[in-house]
Coordinates of C-alpha atoms in Angstrom, one line a residue:
M1 CA -14.0 -129.4 -49.8
A2 CA -14.2 -125.6 -49.7
R3 CA -17.4 -124.0 -51.5
N4 CA -17.0 -121.5 -54.0
L5 CA -17.6 -118.6 -52.7
A6 CA -19.2 -116.1 -55.9
D7 CA -21.9 -118.8 -54.8
C8 CA -22.5 -116.5 -52.0
C9 CA -22.4 -113.1 -53.9
S10 CA -25.9 -112.5 -55.4
D11 CA -26.2 -109.2 -57.0
V12 CA -28.1 -106.3 -53.8
A13 CA -30.0 -103.9 -53.9
T14 CA -30.4 -103.1 -50.6
I15 CA -28.4 -102.9 -47.2
A16 CA -30.2 -106.1 -45.7
D17 CA -28.4 -107.6 -49.0
V18 CA -25.6 -106.4 -47.9
V19 CA -25.8 -108.1 -44.3
T20 CA -27.4 -110.7 -45.5
V21 CA -24.7 -112.4 -48.8
L22 CA -21.8 -111.2 -45.9
G23 CA -23.0 -113.5 -43.4
A24 CA -23.2 -115.7 -46.1
I25 CA -19.4 -115.3 -47.5
R26 CA -18.3 -115.4 -44.1
D27 CA -20.2 -118.7 -43.4
A28 CA -19.2 -120.8 -46.7
S29 CA -15.4 -119.7 -46.3
A30 CA -15.3 -121.0 -43.2
E31 CA -17.6 -124.4 -43.7
D32 CA -15.0 -127.2 -44.4
I33 CA -12.5 -125.8 -41.3
M34 CA -12.6 -126.9 -37.3
R35 CA -12.6 -123.0 -36.6
P36 CA -13.5 -120.8 -38.7
E37 CA -12.0 -117.6 -37.8
V38 CA -8.8 -118.8 -39.1
D39 CA -9.9 -118.0 -42.3
G40 CA -9.1 -114.2 -43.7
I41 CA -12.3 -114.5 -45.9
S42 CA -14.5 -115.8 -43.1
C43 CA -12.5 -113.2 -40.4
F44 CA -13.4 -110.3 -41.9
S45 CA -16.6 -111.0 -43.4
R46 CA -17.2 -110.9 -39.9
L47 CA -15.9 -107.2 -38.7
Y48 CA -17.0 -106.2 -42.4
T49 CA -20.8 -107.7 -41.2
I50 CA -21.2 -105.9 -37.6
I51 CA -20.0 -102.8 -39.4
T52 CA -22.7 -103.4 -42.5
Q53 CA -25.5 -104.4 -39.9
N54 CA -24.9 -101.0 -37.9
V55 CA -24.8 -98.5 -40.5
L56 CA -28.5 -100.4 -41.3
D57 CA -29.3 -99.5 -38.2
T58 CA -28.7 -96.7 -38.5
V59 CA -30.4 -95.8 -41.8
E60 CA -33.6 -97.2 -40.1
G61 CA -33.8 -95.6 -37.1
R62 CA -32.4 -98.1 -34.6
K63 CA -29.7 -96.3 -33.7
P64 CA -31.9 -92.9 -31.5
K65 CA -28.6 -91.5 -31.2
R66 CA -27.2 -91.0 -34.0
E67 CA -28.8 -90.0 -37.7
F68 CA -27.6 -89.3 -41.8
K69 CA -28.9 -86.7 -43.3
D70 CA -28.8 -87.7 -46.4
P71 CA -29.0 -91.3 -45.2
D72 CA -30.0 -92.9 -49.3
F73 CA -26.5 -91.7 -50.4
L74 CA -25.4 -93.4 -47.9
T75 CA -27.4 -96.7 -48.2
L76 CA -25.8 -96.3 -52.0
L77 CA -22.7 -96.1 -50.9
D78 CA -22.8 -99.2 -48.7
L79 CA -24.1 -101.3 -52.0
E80 CA -21.4 -100.3 -54.4
F81 CA -18.9 -100.5 -51.5
A82 CA -19.9 -104.4 -50.7
R83 CA -20.3 -104.6 -54.5
R84 CA -16.5 -103.7 -55.2
Y85 CA -15.9 -106.4 -52.4
I86 CA -18.4 -109.4 -54.6
A87 CA -17.2 -108.6 -57.2
A88 CA -13.0 -109.5 -56.2
I89 CA -14.4 -112.3 -54.6
R90 CA -15.8 -113.4 -57.6
A91 CA -13.2 -112.8 -59.8
Y92 CA -10.5 -114.8 -57.8
E93 CA -13.2 -117.3 -57.7
A94 CA -13.2 -118.0 -61.0
G95 CA -9.0 -117.7 -61.5
R96 CA -9.6 -114.4 -64.1
G97 CA -5.8 -113.2 -63.2
D98 CA -8.6 -109.8 -62.4
T99 CA -8.7 -109.6 -59.2
P100 CA -6.9 -106.3 -57.3
K101 CA -3.2 -106.6 -55.8
S102 CA -4.7 -105.4 -53.2
W103 CA -7.2 -108.3 -52.4
D104 CA -5.5 -111.5 -53.9
V105 CA -2.3 -110.9 -51.2
L106 CA -5.1 -111.4 -48.5
F107 CA -7.4 -113.9 -51.0
E108 CA -3.8 -116.2 -51.4
R109 CA -3.0 -116.7 -47.7
R110 CA -6.8 -117.2 -46.8
R111 CA -5.9 -119.9 -44.7
K112 CA -1.5 -119.8 -43.8
A113 CA -0.8 -121.0 -40.2
G114 CA 0.2 -118.9 -38.6
I115 CA -1.5 -115.6 -39.5
G116 CA -3.5 -114.1 -36.2
H117 CA -7.3 -112.7 -36.7
V118 CA -7.1 -109.2 -36.2
N119 CA -4.4 -109.3 -38.8
F120 CA -6.4 -111.4 -41.5
A121 CA -9.0 -108.9 -40.2
A122 CA -7.2 -105.8 -41.0
A123 CA -5.8 -106.6 -44.4
G124 CA -9.0 -106.6 -45.4
V125 CA -9.9 -103.7 -44.2
N126 CA -6.8 -101.8 -46.2
A127 CA -8.1 -103.6 -49.1
H128 CA -11.6 -102.3 -49.0
V129 CA -10.7 -99.0 -47.5
N130 CA -7.3 -97.9 -48.9
F131 CA -8.7 -99.8 -52.1
D132 CA -12.3 -100.1 -52.8
L133 CA -13.8 -97.2 -51.2
A134 CA -12.9 -94.3 -53.6
F135 CA -14.0 -95.5 -56.3
A136 CA -17.4 -96.7 -54.6
L137 CA -17.7 -92.6 -54.1
L138 CA -17.1 -91.8 -57.5
E139 CA -19.8 -94.4 -59.0
T140 CA -22.1 -93.0 -56.0
W141 CA -21.2 -89.1 -56.4
K142 CA -22.6 -89.8 -60.1
T143 CA -25.7 -90.1 -58.1
F144 CA -25.4 -87.7 -55.3
P145 CA -21.9 -85.5 -55.3
P146 CA -20.3 -84.5 -53.1
N147 CA -21.3 -82.0 -50.4
P148 CA -21.3 -81.2 -47.0
D149 CA -24.1 -82.7 -45.8
R150 CA -22.7 -85.9 -47.4
R151 CA -19.2 -85.4 -46.6
S152 CA -21.1 -85.4 -42.8
D153 CA -22.1 -88.5 -43.1
Y154 CA -19.9 -90.0 -44.2
D155 CA -17.6 -89.6 -41.4
Q156 CA -20.8 -90.6 -39.0
V157 CA -19.4 -93.8 -40.6
N158 CA -16.1 -92.9 -38.1
E159 CA -17.8 -93.0 -35.1
I160 CA -20.1 -96.4 -36.3
F161 CA -16.3 -97.9 -36.9
A162 CA -15.7 -96.7 -33.3
E163 CA -18.0 -97.6 -31.5
E164 CA -17.6 -101.7 -32.8
M165 CA -14.0 -101.2 -31.8
D166 CA -13.3 -102.2 -28.2
Q167 CA -15.4 -105.2 -28.9
L168 CA -14.2 -105.4 -32.3
R169 CA -10.4 -105.8 -31.1
E170 CA -11.3 -108.0 -28.0
D171 CA -13.1 -110.3 -30.3
F172 CA -10.1 -110.5 -32.9
D173 CA -7.4 -111.0 -30.7
A174 CA -5.5 -107.5 -30.8
F175 CA -2.9 -107.7 -29.2
L176 CA -3.5 -104.5 -26.7
A177 CA -6.3 -106.3 -25.7
E178 CA -5.1 -109.4 -25.0
V179 CA -2.1 -108.4 -22.7
A180 CA -3.9 -105.4 -21.2
P181 CA -7.3 -105.8 -19.2
D182 CA -10.1 -103.9 -20.6
G183 CA -10.6 -100.5 -19.9
S184 CA -6.7 -100.0 -18.7
A185 CA -4.8 -97.5 -20.2
V186 CA -3.0 -100.0 -22.3
D187 CA -6.6 -101.2 -23.8
R188 CA -8.0 -97.6 -24.6
F189 CA -4.9 -96.7 -25.7
G190 CA -4.8 -99.2 -28.5
N191 CA -9.0 -98.9 -29.4
A192 CA -8.1 -94.5 -29.5
A193 CA -4.9 -95.1 -32.2
S194 CA -7.5 -97.5 -34.0
D195 CA -9.8 -95.6 -33.9
L196 CA -7.9 -92.3 -35.3
L197 CA -6.4 -95.3 -38.3
V198 CA -10.0 -95.5 -38.7
R199 CA -10.3 -92.0 -39.4
V200 CA -7.2 -90.8 -41.6
T201 CA -7.3 -93.9 -44.2
R202 CA -11.1 -93.1 -44.3
A203 CA -10.4 -89.3 -44.8
L204 CA -7.3 -90.0 -47.2
A205 CA -9.9 -92.2 -49.4
W206 CA -12.9 -88.9 -49.9
E207 CA -9.1 -86.8 -51.0
A208 CA -8.5 -89.3 -53.3
A209 CA -11.9 -89.3 -55.1
E210 CA -11.9 -85.6 -54.6
E211 CA -8.8 -85.8 -56.5
V212 CA -10.3 -88.1 -59.7
W213 CA -14.3 -86.6 -59.3
E214 CA -12.3 -82.8 -60.6
H215 CA -12.1 -84.0 -64.0
H216 CA -15.5 -86.0 -63.8
D217 CA -18.0 -83.7 -66.5
E218 CA -21.3 -84.4 -66.6
K219 CA -22.1 -83.7 -70.0
Q220 CA -19.7 -86.6 -71.5
A221 CA -20.2 -90.0 -71.9
D222 CA -18.4 -91.7 -68.6
G223 CA -17.7 -88.7 -67.0
G224 CA -15.0 -88.0 -70.4
Q225 CA -11.5 -88.3 -71.3
A226 CA -9.9 -87.1 -68.5
Y227 CA -12.1 -88.3 -66.0
R228 CA -11.6 -91.6 -67.4
K229 CA -7.0 -91.2 -66.9
A230 CA -7.5 -90.2 -63.8
F231 CA -9.6 -92.6 -62.5
D232 CA -6.9 -95.7 -64.2
R233 CA -3.5 -93.4 -62.8
M234 CA -5.9 -93.8 -59.6
E235 CA -6.6 -97.2 -60.1
R236 CA -2.6 -98.4 -60.7
R237 CA -1.7 -96.3 -57.5
L238 CA -4.6 -97.2 -54.6
D239 CA -4.0 -100.7 -55.6
R240 CA -0.3 -101.5 -55.7
T241 CA -0.3 -98.8 -51.8
A242 CA -3.0 -101.6 -50.5
W243 CA -0.9 -104.5 -51.7
I244 CA 2.0 -103.0 -50.7
L245 CA 0.1 -102.7 -47.4
G246 CA -1.2 -105.3 -46.7
W247 CA 1.6 -107.7 -47.0
G248 CA 2.9 -105.5 -43.7
V249 CA -0.5 -106.2 -42.8
L250 CA 0.1 -110.2 -43.6
T251 CA 3.9 -110.6 -41.8
A252 CA 3.4 -108.8 -38.9
P253 CA 3.6 -109.9 -36.0
D254 CA 1.9 -108.2 -33.2
L255 CA -1.8 -106.1 -34.9
P256 CA -2.4 -103.4 -31.6

């Protein structure tokens, strides 16, 4: 019998904690099957672990060509971002019925036959970036309000995706990575297209968060009534949009 993934979802206080929890979710979600990569939660958690480890390496100075201007901001954002994924898994495993639709579309189909590894990974990225990221930003901004340096650090995470993109596409059997030789024009096109998609969706998440943040009043409890209304409207909108996109990603025959 599959393990309850909530058992892996301990609280996180450091990026290293996030890496540990993600690794535990990745392994536990695939523990009872012969091929771990066919579980959708395991697929996404594997990708998420790779990216988060790279963020940790950057924060701790193990990436000499890349440096964050405000690592405390990036650290808190990483934690708030991970906490939303952990909360979604806890809700799903508890069967409470309040799992976000954007996550539920993946969780309920995590072992559906015929869905490719890359589709599972992309569906997870869709839910996490197109839904979770804006709200992780809003929570982080309560401590570290947005400014140009923090936006620059945020955009540097795009470079982490770009750095890992070619290997990720190969590991997850992306269509163009399978049909074209590594480094060929077609393979480079697949990398570029995937990289552009990451940059655009992460930019949209920042813009969505700014749209809500303009209503934030630090003098009022929980940001004030206008902020809460804007937050709730955005949450419904992004969850619905990511749910539709997730459905499309999981039913697509091939992804580049």
